[in-house]
PDB file of C-alpha atoms in Angstrom:
ATOM      1  CA  MET K   1      10.920 -16.211 -19.554  1.00 90.00           C
ATOM      2  CA  ARG K   2      14.694 -15.013 -19.920  1.00 90.00           C
ATOM      3  CA  ILE K   3      16.682 -14.129 -16.271  1.00 91.00           C
ATOM      4  CA  ARG K   4      17.557 -10.653 -17.504  1.00 91.00           C
ATOM      5  CA  SER K   5      19.887 -10.205 -14.078  1.00 89.00           C
ATOM      6  CA  PHE K   6      19.997 -12.158 -11.031  1.00 91.00           C
ATOM      7  CA  ASN K   7      22.100 -10.288  -7.954  1.00 89.00           C
ATOM      8  CA  THR K   8      22.501 -10.482  -4.098  1.00 90.00           C
ATOM      9  CA  HIS K   9      23.099  -7.498  -2.014  1.00 90.00           C
ATOM     10  CA  THR K  10      23.856  -6.924   1.767  1.00 91.00           C
ATOM     11  CA  LEU K  11      22.794  -2.952   2.901  1.00 92.00           C
ATOM     12  CA  GLN K  12      24.275  -1.824   6.375  1.00 89.00           C
ATOM     13  CA  ARG K  13      22.184   0.178   9.373  1.00 85.00           C
ATOM     14  CA  ASN K  14      21.294   3.591   7.814  1.00 80.00           C
ATOM     15  CA  HIS K  15      22.191   3.263   4.672  1.00 79.00           C
ATOM     16  CA  THR K  16      22.132   6.376   2.430  1.00 73.00           C
ATOM     17  CA  GLY K  17      23.013   5.588  -0.700  1.00 69.00           C
ATOM     18  CA  LYS K  18      20.917   4.591  -4.087  1.00 66.00           C
ATOM     19  CA  SER K  19      19.289   1.045  -4.371  1.00 78.00           C
ATOM     20  CA  GLY K  20      16.690   0.962  -6.511  1.00 79.00           C
ATOM     21  CA  GLY K  21      15.438   2.417  -9.903  1.00 83.00           C
ATOM     22  CA  ILE K  22      13.010   1.689 -12.593  1.00 85.00           C
ATOM     23  CA  HIS K  23      13.274  -0.455 -15.609  1.00 86.00           C
ATOM     24  CA  PRO K  24      11.254  -1.866 -18.057  1.00 88.00           C
ATOM     25  CA  TYR K  25      11.113  -5.646 -16.913  1.00 92.00           C
ATOM     26  CA  GLY K  26       9.394  -7.614 -14.032  1.00 94.00           C
ATOM     27  CA  GLU K  27      11.154  -7.726 -10.777  1.00 96.00           C
ATOM     28  CA  LEU K  28      10.986 -10.201  -7.435  1.00 97.00           C
ATOM     29  CA  LEU K  29      12.982  -8.819  -4.475  1.00 96.00           C
ATOM     30  CA  CYS K  30      13.122 -11.149  -1.569  1.00 96.00           C
ATOM     31  CA  VAL K  31      14.511 -10.202   1.814  1.00 95.00           C
ATOM     32  CA  ARG K  32      16.293 -12.839   3.514  1.00 93.00           C
ATOM     33  CA  ALA K  33      17.839 -11.003   6.619  1.00 93.00           C
ATOM     34  CA  GLY K  34      17.300  -7.944   8.581  1.00 93.00           C
ATOM     35  CA  HIS K  35      14.711  -5.075   8.085  1.00 91.00           C
ATOM     36  CA  ALA K  36      13.925  -1.640   5.792  1.00 90.00           C
ATOM     37  CA  VAL K  37      11.418  -0.244   4.231  1.00 90.00           C
ATOM     38  CA  LEU K  38      10.806  -0.420   0.529  1.00 91.00           C
ATOM     39  CA  GLU K  39       9.213   2.460  -1.371  1.00 89.00           C
ATOM     40  CA  TRP K  40       7.176   1.289  -4.188  1.00 87.00           C
ATOM     41  CA  MET K  41       4.828   3.656  -6.818  1.00 79.00           C
ATOM     42  CA  GLY K  42       4.405   5.843  -4.017  1.00 73.00           C
ATOM     43  CA  ALA K  43       3.681   4.059  -1.011  1.00 81.00           C
ATOM     44  CA  GLU K  44       5.735   2.127   1.521  1.00 85.00           C
ATOM     45  CA  TYR K  45       6.116  -1.436   2.635  1.00 89.00           C
ATOM     46  CA  THR K  46       7.714  -3.138   5.709  1.00 87.00           C
ATOM     47  CA  ALA K  47      10.456  -5.155   4.320  1.00 88.00           C
ATOM     48  CA  SER K  48      11.275  -7.797   7.082  1.00 89.00           C
ATOM     49  CA  SER K  49      12.657 -11.490   6.374  1.00 91.00           C
ATOM     50  CA  PRO K  50      11.897 -13.351   5.381  1.00 92.00           C
ATOM     51  CA  SER K  51       9.461 -11.592   2.559  1.00 95.00           C
ATOM     52  CA  LEU K  52       8.948 -11.362  -1.223  1.00 97.00           C
ATOM     53  CA  PHE K  53       7.719  -8.285  -3.347  1.00 97.00           C
ATOM     54  CA  VAL K  54       6.958  -8.445  -6.934  1.00 96.00           C
ATOM     55  CA  LEU K  55       7.661  -5.206  -8.789  1.00 95.00           C
ATOM     56  CA  ALA K  56       5.936  -4.882 -11.842  1.00 91.00           C
ATOM     57  CA  PRO K  57       8.031  -3.289 -15.203  1.00 90.00           C
ATOM     58  CA  ASP K  58       8.073   0.707 -15.378  1.00 87.00           C
ATOM     59  CA  THR K  59       7.340   1.014 -11.663  1.00 86.00           C
ATOM     60  CA  PRO K  60       9.551   2.819  -9.509  1.00 86.00           C
ATOM     61  CA  HIS K  61      11.117   1.698  -6.667  1.00 90.00           C
ATOM     62  CA  ARG K  62      13.765   2.165  -3.645  1.00 90.00           C
ATOM     63  CA  ILE K  63      15.156   0.665  -0.461  1.00 92.00           C
ATOM     64  CA  ILE K  64      14.874   3.091   2.281  1.00 87.00           C
ATOM     65  CA  ARG K  65      15.361   3.466   5.743  1.00 83.00           C
ATOM     66  CA  VAL K  66      17.647   0.363   6.460  1.00 89.00           C
ATOM     67  CA  SER K  67      17.368  -0.308  10.785  1.00 85.00           C
ATOM     68  CA  GLU K  68      19.011  -3.714  10.503  1.00 86.00           C
ATOM     69  CA  PRO K  69      21.654  -5.456   8.172  1.00 90.00           C
ATOM     70  CA  LEU K  70      19.575  -6.195   5.137  1.00 92.00           C
ATOM     71  CA  ARG K  71      20.409  -9.034   3.014  1.00 93.00           C
ATOM     72  CA  PHE K  72      18.530  -9.841  -0.236  1.00 94.00           C
ATOM     73  CA  TRP K  73      18.385 -11.126  -3.984  1.00 94.00           C
ATOM     74  CA  TYR K  74      16.391  -9.347  -6.853  1.00 94.00           C
ATOM     75  CA  VAL K  75      15.704 -10.630 -10.241  1.00 94.00           C
ATOM     76  CA  GLU K  76      14.455  -8.640 -13.432  1.00 94.00           C
ATOM     77  CA  LEU K  77      12.306 -10.778 -15.444  1.00 94.00           C
ATOM     78  CA  ASP K  78      11.941 -10.646 -19.440  1.00 92.00           C
ATOM     79  CA  MET K  79       8.740 -12.229 -20.001  1.00 91.00           C
ATOM     80  CA  GLU K  80       7.588 -13.229 -23.404  1.00 86.00           C
ATOM     81  CA  PRO K  81       4.330 -12.018 -24.716  1.00 82.00           C
ATOM     82  CA  HIS K  82       2.692 -15.663 -24.106  1.00 82.00           C
ATOM     83  CA  GLU K  83       3.452 -15.465 -20.159  1.00 84.00           C
ATOM     84  CA  PRO K  84       2.766 -11.603 -18.993  1.00 89.00           C
ATOM     85  CA  PHE K  85       4.432 -10.744 -15.505  1.00 93.00           C
ATOM     86  CA  PHE K  86       2.244  -9.531 -12.599  1.00 92.00           C
ATOM     87  CA  SER K  87      -0.032  -6.749 -13.267  1.00 89.00           C
ATOM     88  CA  VAL K  88       0.566  -3.591 -11.221  1.00 86.00           C
ATOM     89  CA  GLU K  89      -3.014  -4.367  -9.037  1.00 84.00           C
ATOM     90  CA  GLN K  90      -1.753  -8.376  -8.348  1.00 89.00           C
ATOM     91  CA  ALA K  91       1.750  -6.836  -7.188  1.00 91.00           C
ATOM     92  CA  MET K  92      -0.388  -4.476  -5.240  1.00 88.00           C
ATOM     93  CA  GLN K  93      -2.379  -7.222  -3.504  1.00 87.00           C
ATOM     94  CA  TRP K  94       0.674  -9.024  -3.070  1.00 92.00           C
ATOM     95  CA  ASN K  95       2.816  -6.839  -1.446  1.00 92.00           C
ATOM     96  CA  ARG K  96       0.524  -5.380   0.894  1.00 87.00           C
ATOM     97  CA  PHE K  97       0.225  -9.095   1.822  1.00 87.00           C
ATOM     98  CA  GLN K  98       4.060  -9.175   2.972  1.00 88.00           C
ATOM     99  CA  GLU K  99       3.515  -7.028   6.445  1.00 82.00           C
ATOM    100  CA  THR K 100       1.850 -10.306   7.862  1.00 84.00           C
ATOM    101  CA  ALA K 101       2.560 -13.405   5.267  1.00 88.00           C
ATOM    102  CA  ASP K 102       3.773 -16.113   7.422  1.00 90.00           C
ATOM    103  CA  TYR K 103       5.939 -18.364   4.934  1.00 91.00           C
ATOM    104  CA  SER K 104       5.739 -20.930   7.938  1.00 89.00           C
ATOM    105  CA  SER K 105       1.943 -21.326   7.626  1.00 89.00           C
ATOM    106  CA  SER K 106       0.403 -24.536   5.201  1.00 89.00           C
ATOM    107  CA  SER K 107      -0.453 -21.620   2.093  1.00 88.00           C
ATOM    108  CA  LEU K 108       2.737 -20.281   1.882  1.00 92.00           C
ATOM    109  CA  TRP K 109       5.187 -22.637   3.131  1.00 94.00           C
ATOM    110  CA  LEU K 110       5.858 -23.900  -0.512  1.00 95.00           C
ATOM    111  CA  ILE K 111       6.630 -20.353  -1.407  1.00 95.00           C
ATOM    112  CA  GLY K 112       8.865 -20.219   1.332  1.00 94.00           C
ATOM    113  CA  GLN K 113      10.558 -23.535   0.318  1.00 95.00           C
ATOM    114  CA  THR K 114      11.210 -22.353  -2.921  1.00 95.00           C
ATOM    115  CA  LEU K 115      12.644 -19.404  -2.222  1.00 94.00           C
ATOM    116  CA  GLU K 116      14.854 -20.835  -0.023  1.00 93.00           C
ATOM    117  CA  HIS K 117      16.314 -23.013  -2.919  1.00 93.00           C
ATOM    118  CA  ILE K 118      16.507 -19.775  -5.156  1.00 93.00           C
ATOM    119  CA  SER K 119      18.744 -18.167  -1.860  1.00 91.00           C
ATOM    120  CA  TYR K 120      21.349 -21.386  -2.015  1.00 90.00           C
ATOM    121  CA  SER K 121      21.459 -21.152  -6.134  1.00 88.00           C
ATOM    122  CA  ALA K 122      22.220 -17.361  -5.734  1.00 85.00           C
ATOM    123  CA  ASP K 123      25.151 -17.880  -3.148  1.00 84.00           C
ATOM    124  CA  CYS K 124      26.621 -21.108  -5.502  1.00 84.00           C
ATOM    125  CA  LEU K 125      26.429 -18.683  -8.392  1.00 81.00           C
ATOM    126  CA  ARG K 126      28.229 -16.138  -6.878  1.00 79.00           C
ATOM    127  CA  SER K 127      31.024 -18.398  -5.831  1.00 79.00           C
ATOM    128  CA  GLU K 128      31.063 -20.533  -8.335  1.00 82.00           C
ATOM    129  CA  PRO K 129      28.659 -19.609 -11.926  1.00 79.00           C
ATOM    130  CA  SER K 130      27.554 -22.436 -13.224  1.00 81.00           C
ATOM    131  CA  ALA K 131      24.454 -22.603 -16.187  1.00 84.00           C
ATOM    132  CA  TYR K 132      23.136 -25.939 -14.235  1.00 80.00           C
ATOM    133  CA  ASP K 133      22.465 -23.574 -11.327  1.00 80.00           C
ATOM    134  CA  GLU K 134      20.971 -20.487 -13.280  1.00 86.00           C
ATOM    135  CA  GLU K 135      18.515 -23.158 -14.900  1.00 90.00           C
ATOM    136  CA  LEU K 136      17.646 -24.631 -11.245  1.00 90.00           C
ATOM    137  CA  VAL K 137      16.874 -20.451 -10.562  1.00 91.00           C
ATOM    138  CA  ARG K 138      14.589 -20.103 -13.823  1.00 92.00           C
ATOM    139  CA  LEU K 139      12.695 -23.436 -13.056  1.00 95.00           C
ATOM    140  CA  ASP K 140      12.215 -22.132  -9.264  1.00 95.00           C
ATOM    141  CA  LEU K 141      10.877 -18.707 -10.147  1.00 95.00           C
ATOM    142  CA  GLU K 142       8.434 -20.099 -12.600  1.00 95.00           C
ATOM    143  CA  LYS K 143       7.506 -22.425  -9.521  1.00 96.00           C
ATOM    144  CA  THR K 144       7.519 -19.260  -7.417  1.00 96.00           C
ATOM    145  CA  MET K 145       5.465 -17.044  -9.793  1.00 96.00           C
ATOM    146  CA  ARG K 146       2.791 -20.051 -10.271  1.00 95.00           C
ATOM    147  CA  LEU K 147       2.633 -20.695  -6.582  1.00 96.00           C
ATOM    148  CA  ILE K 148       2.239 -16.289  -6.147  1.00 95.00           C
ATOM    149  CA  ARG K 149      -0.780 -16.775  -8.625  1.00 93.00           C
ATOM    150  CA  LYS K 150      -2.132 -19.371  -7.569  1.00 92.00           C
ATOM    151  CA  GLN K 151      -2.282 -17.628  -3.798  1.00 90.00           C
ATOM    152  CA  LEU K 152      -4.018 -14.752  -5.123  1.00 89.00           C
ATOM    153  CA  GLN K 153      -6.252 -16.430  -6.868  1.00 85.00           C
ATOM    154  CA  THR K 154      -7.281 -18.382  -3.434  1.00 79.00           C
ATOM    155  CA  ALA K 155      -7.443 -14.834  -2.028  1.00 70.00           C
ATOM    156  CA  ASP K 156      -9.899 -13.571  -4.580  1.00 61.00           C
ATOM    157  CA  THR K 157     -12.343 -16.116  -3.945  1.00 56.00           C
ATOM    158  CA  ALA K 158     -11.937 -16.765  -0.448  1.00 49.00           C
ATOM    159  CA  SER K 159     -11.314 -13.462   0.971  1.00 46.00           C
ATOM    160  CA  GLY K 160      -8.941 -15.033   2.715  1.00 44.00           C
ATOM    161  CA  TYR K 161      -6.694 -12.281   3.627  1.00 45.00           C
ATOM    162  CA  ALA K 162      -7.278  -8.812   5.031  1.00 42.00           C
ATOM    163  CA  ASP K 163      -7.446  -5.497   2.872  1.00 43.00           C
ATOM    164  CA  THR K 164      -6.665  -7.984  -0.213  1.00 48.00           C
ATOM    165  CA  SER K 165      -9.678  -6.402  -2.712  1.00 66.00           C
ATOM    166  CA  THR K 166     -10.784  -2.972  -3.370  1.00 80.00           C
ATOM    167  CA  LYS K 167     -14.083  -2.960  -0.667  1.00 82.00           C
ATOM    168  CA  ALA K 168     -11.795  -4.218   1.637  1.00 83.00           C
ATOM    169  CA  PHE K 169      -9.326  -1.423   1.986  1.00 88.00           C
ATOM    170  CA  VAL K 170     -12.105   1.462   1.283  1.00 90.00           C
ATOM    171  CA  GLN K 171     -13.916  -0.054   4.156  1.00 88.00           C
ATOM    172  CA  ARG K 172     -10.915   0.280   6.342  1.00 89.00           C
ATOM    173  CA  LEU K 173      -9.970   3.778   5.585  1.00 94.00           C
ATOM    174  CA  MET K 174     -14.029   4.435   5.955  1.00 92.00           C
ATOM    175  CA  ARG K 175     -13.592   3.377   9.402  1.00 90.00           C
ATOM    176  CA  HIS K 176     -10.428   5.202  10.177  1.00 92.00           C
ATOM    177  CA  MET K 177     -11.957   8.688   8.930  1.00 92.00           C
ATOM    178  CA  GLU K 178     -15.185   8.149  10.640  1.00 91.00           C
ATOM    179  CA  THR K 179     -12.954   7.262  13.988  1.00 89.00           C
ATOM    180  CA  ASN K 180     -10.554  10.054  13.399  1.00 91.00           C
ATOM    181  CA  TYR K 181     -12.449  12.855  11.323  1.00 92.00           C
ATOM    182  CA  TYR K 182     -11.052  15.061  13.694  1.00 92.00           C
ATOM    183  CA  GLU K 183      -7.900  14.804  13.236  1.00 94.00           C
ATOM    184  CA  PRO K 184      -5.579  16.261  10.889  1.00 94.00           C
ATOM    185  CA  ILE K 185      -6.078  13.715   7.426  1.00 96.00           C
ATOM    186  CA  ASP K 186      -5.210  14.168   4.260  1.00 96.00           C
ATOM    187  CA  ILE K 187      -4.529  11.870   0.820  1.00 95.00           C
ATOM    188  CA  ASP K 188      -0.869  10.771   1.564  1.00 94.00           C
ATOM    189  CA  MET K 189      -1.897   9.771   4.985  1.00 94.00           C
ATOM    190  CA  LEU K 190      -4.639   7.451   4.001  1.00 95.00           C
ATOM    191  CA  SER K 191      -2.676   5.996   1.133  1.00 93.00           C
ATOM    192  CA  LYS K 192      -0.121   5.131   3.659  1.00 90.00           C
ATOM    193  CA  ARG K 193      -2.540   3.285   5.943  1.00 89.00           C
ATOM    194  CA  VAL K 194      -3.536   0.574   3.025  1.00 88.00           C
ATOM    195  CA  HIS K 195       0.263   0.889   0.923  1.00 86.00           C
ATOM    196  CA  LEU K 196      -1.434   2.030  -1.998  1.00 87.00           C
ATOM    197  CA  ASN K 197      -0.296   5.080  -4.451  1.00 88.00           C
ATOM    198  CA  PRO K 198      -2.502   8.300  -3.695  1.00 91.00           C
ATOM    199  CA  SER K 199      -4.213   7.720  -7.476  1.00 90.00           C
ATOM    200  CA  TYR K 200      -5.172   4.456  -7.127  1.00 89.00           C
ATOM    201  CA  VAL K 201      -6.817   5.139  -3.647  1.00 92.00           C
ATOM    202  CA  ILE K 202      -8.700   7.954  -4.883  1.00 94.00           C
ATOM    203  CA  ARG K 203     -10.418   6.082  -8.038  1.00 90.00           C
ATOM    204  CA  SER K 204     -10.617   3.006  -5.956  1.00 90.00           C
ATOM    205  CA  PHE K 205     -12.423   4.707  -3.167  1.00 91.00           C
ATOM    206  CA  LYS K 206     -14.626   6.925  -5.646  1.00 89.00           C
ATOM    207  CA  SER K 207     -15.721   3.729  -7.511  1.00 85.00           C
ATOM    208  CA  ILE K 208     -17.123   1.642  -4.182  1.00 85.00           C
ATOM    209  CA  ALA K 209     -18.280   5.188  -2.358  1.00 85.00           C
ATOM    210  CA  GLY K 210     -19.265   7.324  -4.772  1.00 85.00           C
ATOM    211  CA  VAL K 211     -17.029  10.674  -3.057  1.00 89.00           C
ATOM    212  CA  THR K 212     -13.463  10.512  -3.143  1.00 94.00           C
ATOM    213  CA  PRO K 213     -11.632   9.965   0.271  1.00 96.00           C
ATOM    214  CA  ILE K 214     -11.663  14.102   1.060  1.00 96.00           C
ATOM    215  CA  GLN K 215     -14.744  14.512  -0.107  1.00 94.00           C
ATOM    216  CA  TYR K 216     -15.881  11.593   2.162  1.00 93.00           C
ATOM    217  CA  LEU K 217     -14.342  13.294   5.082  1.00 96.00           C
ATOM    218  CA  HIS K 218     -15.470  16.215   4.479  1.00 96.00           C
ATOM    219  CA  LYS K 219     -19.121  15.114   4.799  1.00 92.00           C
ATOM    220  CA  LEU K 220     -18.262  13.446   8.041  1.00 94.00           C
ATOM    221  CA  ARG K 221     -16.913  16.257   9.527  1.00 94.00           C
ATOM    222  CA  LEU K 222     -19.925  18.915   8.343  1.00 94.00           C
ATOM    223  CA  ASN K 223     -22.357  15.994  10.002  1.00 91.00           C
ATOM    224  CA  ALA K 224     -20.315  16.727  13.639  1.00 92.00           C
ATOM    225  CA  ALA K 225     -20.605  20.288  12.530  1.00 93.00           C
ATOM    226  CA  ILE K 226     -24.482  20.183  12.254  1.00 92.00           C
ATOM    227  CA  SER K 227     -24.550  18.367  15.646  1.00 89.00           C
ATOM    228  CA  LEU K 228     -22.503  20.696  17.423  1.00 92.00           C
ATOM    229  CA  LEU K 229     -24.203  23.594  16.103  1.00 93.00           C
ATOM    230  CA  SER K 230     -27.760  22.223  17.108  1.00 90.00           C
ATOM    231  CA  HIS K 231     -27.243  21.059  20.429  1.00 88.00           C
ATOM    232  CA  THR K 232     -23.905  23.414  22.291  1.00 91.00           C
ATOM    233  CA  ASP K 233     -23.651  26.950  22.243  1.00 92.00           C
ATOM    234  CA  MET K 234     -19.862  26.561  20.904  1.00 92.00           C
ATOM    235  CA  ALA K 235     -18.629  29.536  19.010  1.00 95.00           C
ATOM    236  CA  VAL K 236     -18.449  29.118  15.217  1.00 96.00           C
ATOM    237  CA  HIS K 237     -14.335  28.953  15.006  1.00 96.00           C
ATOM    238  CA  ARG K 238     -14.616  26.516  17.956  1.00 94.00           C
ATOM    239  CA  ILE K 239     -16.613  23.985  15.969  1.00 95.00           C
ATOM    240  CA  ALA K 240     -14.378  24.181  13.258  1.00 96.00           C
ATOM    241  CA  GLU K 241     -11.294  23.188  15.350  1.00 95.00           C
ATOM    242  CA  GLU K 242     -13.557  20.356  17.162  1.00 93.00           C
ATOM    243  CA  THR K 243     -14.443  18.764  13.759  1.00 94.00           C
ATOM    244  CA  GLY K 244     -10.951  18.757  11.954  1.00 95.00           C
ATOM    245  CA  PHE K 245     -10.875  22.167   9.823  1.00 95.00           C
ATOM    246  CA  ASN K 246      -7.762  24.294   9.791  1.00 90.00           C
ATOM    247  CA  SER K 247      -9.247  27.035   9.047  1.00 94.00           C
ATOM    248  CA  VAL K 248     -13.376  28.660  10.178  1.00 95.00           C
ATOM    249  CA  HIS K 249     -13.109  30.324   7.157  1.00 96.00           C
ATOM    250  CA  TYR K 250     -12.493  26.880   4.787  1.00 96.00           C
ATOM    251  CA  PHE K 251     -14.649  25.453   7.245  1.00 96.00           C
ATOM    252  CA  SER K 252     -17.781  28.578   6.646  1.00 96.00           C
ATOM    253  CA  ARG K 253     -17.100  28.058   2.875  1.00 95.00           C
ATOM    254  CA  LEU K 254     -17.754  24.099   2.595  1.00 95.00           C
ATOM    255  CA  PHE K 255     -20.576  24.695   4.749  1.00 96.00           C
ATOM    256  CA  LYS K 256     -22.160  27.606   2.767  1.00 94.00           C
ATOM    257  CA  GLN K 257     -21.598  25.011  -0.353  1.00 92.00           C
ATOM    258  CA  LYS K 258     -23.730  22.301   1.020  1.00 90.00           C
ATOM    259  CA  HIS K 259     -26.612  24.527   2.877  1.00 91.00           C
ATOM    260  CA  GLY K 260     -26.498  27.594   1.193  1.00 93.00           C
ATOM    261  CA  ILE K 261     -26.192  29.326   4.123  1.00 95.00           C
ATOM    262  CA  SER K 262     -23.258  29.930   6.677  1.00 95.00           C
ATOM    263  CA  PRO K 263     -23.032  28.265  10.002  1.00 95.00           C
ATOM    264  CA  GLN K 264     -24.529  31.190  12.182  1.00 95.00           C
ATOM    265  CA  GLN K 265     -27.796  32.161   9.656  1.00 94.00           C
ATOM    266  CA  TRP K 266     -28.143  27.985   9.999  1.00 94.00           C
ATOM    267  CA  ARG K 267     -27.772  28.308  13.861  1.00 93.00           C
ATOM    268  CA  ASP K 268     -29.896  31.301  13.895  1.00 91.00           C
ATOM    269  CA  GLU K 269     -32.873  29.524  11.600  1.00 89.00           C
ATOM    270  CA  ARG K 270     -32.701  26.991  13.843  1.00 85.00           C
ATOM    271  CA  GLN K 271     -33.484  28.789  16.725  1.00 82.00           C
ATOM    272  CA  GLY K 272     -35.905  30.671  15.485  1.00 77.00           C
ATOM    273  CA  LYS K 273     -34.101  33.983  15.061  1.00 65.00           C
ATOM    274  CA  ARG K 274     -34.285  36.518  12.149  1.00 52.00           C
TER     275      ARG K 274
END
């Protein structure tokens, strides 16, 4: 493993300049103080102190919405073939965990201490560069990455963290849609709830549920519409509104695709009308 770049930065509140990019190297980004939002692969992550983000190679990232002066360091790593960087899936799992991570807990304390050592070495390198401190940073980075891998393995086997598995975040999205099906919902909103890329959410959701998130949402809304058609005299256009459809025409089209007849025809048949 070779350190390609190692830098510390401070961004002021309401920073508007560029801070991020895309490159073919793995990156670790450690927030030392302050608060901001990290945008990575189309999802947003709360970046507050202390937190450590893993950014896989060739994935776009940038810091946005700095609400408090933000102090952080980042390191770009050129990995050897026999020691690959974290996969995108591992990075997603770790980064989602940062919003609730407690680095004073027994499971994360050692990682937190190692990050403090790296931060101290970063300050030393800024004031007086030395090969000794550079080697300390490299060793501490290797240690940090090993500890992260162990933590991810522990989370997978013990299911110790919320939303660390595909099944967990899919079930979370299902519960959200079941409770809020009548509200405006789209794939971008769902993706932000679990801090994941929309295409990854769609693919993962379908692997568990057999349908895409929006198809599942349509199923919930149509089931609710059936109940209202059966047990109320509510007009069809009102039922469309009450079940979350933004257009009675769209509602009628989906209903007919599933049941073969329009909502009004379905109601008339149920009531014995011709």
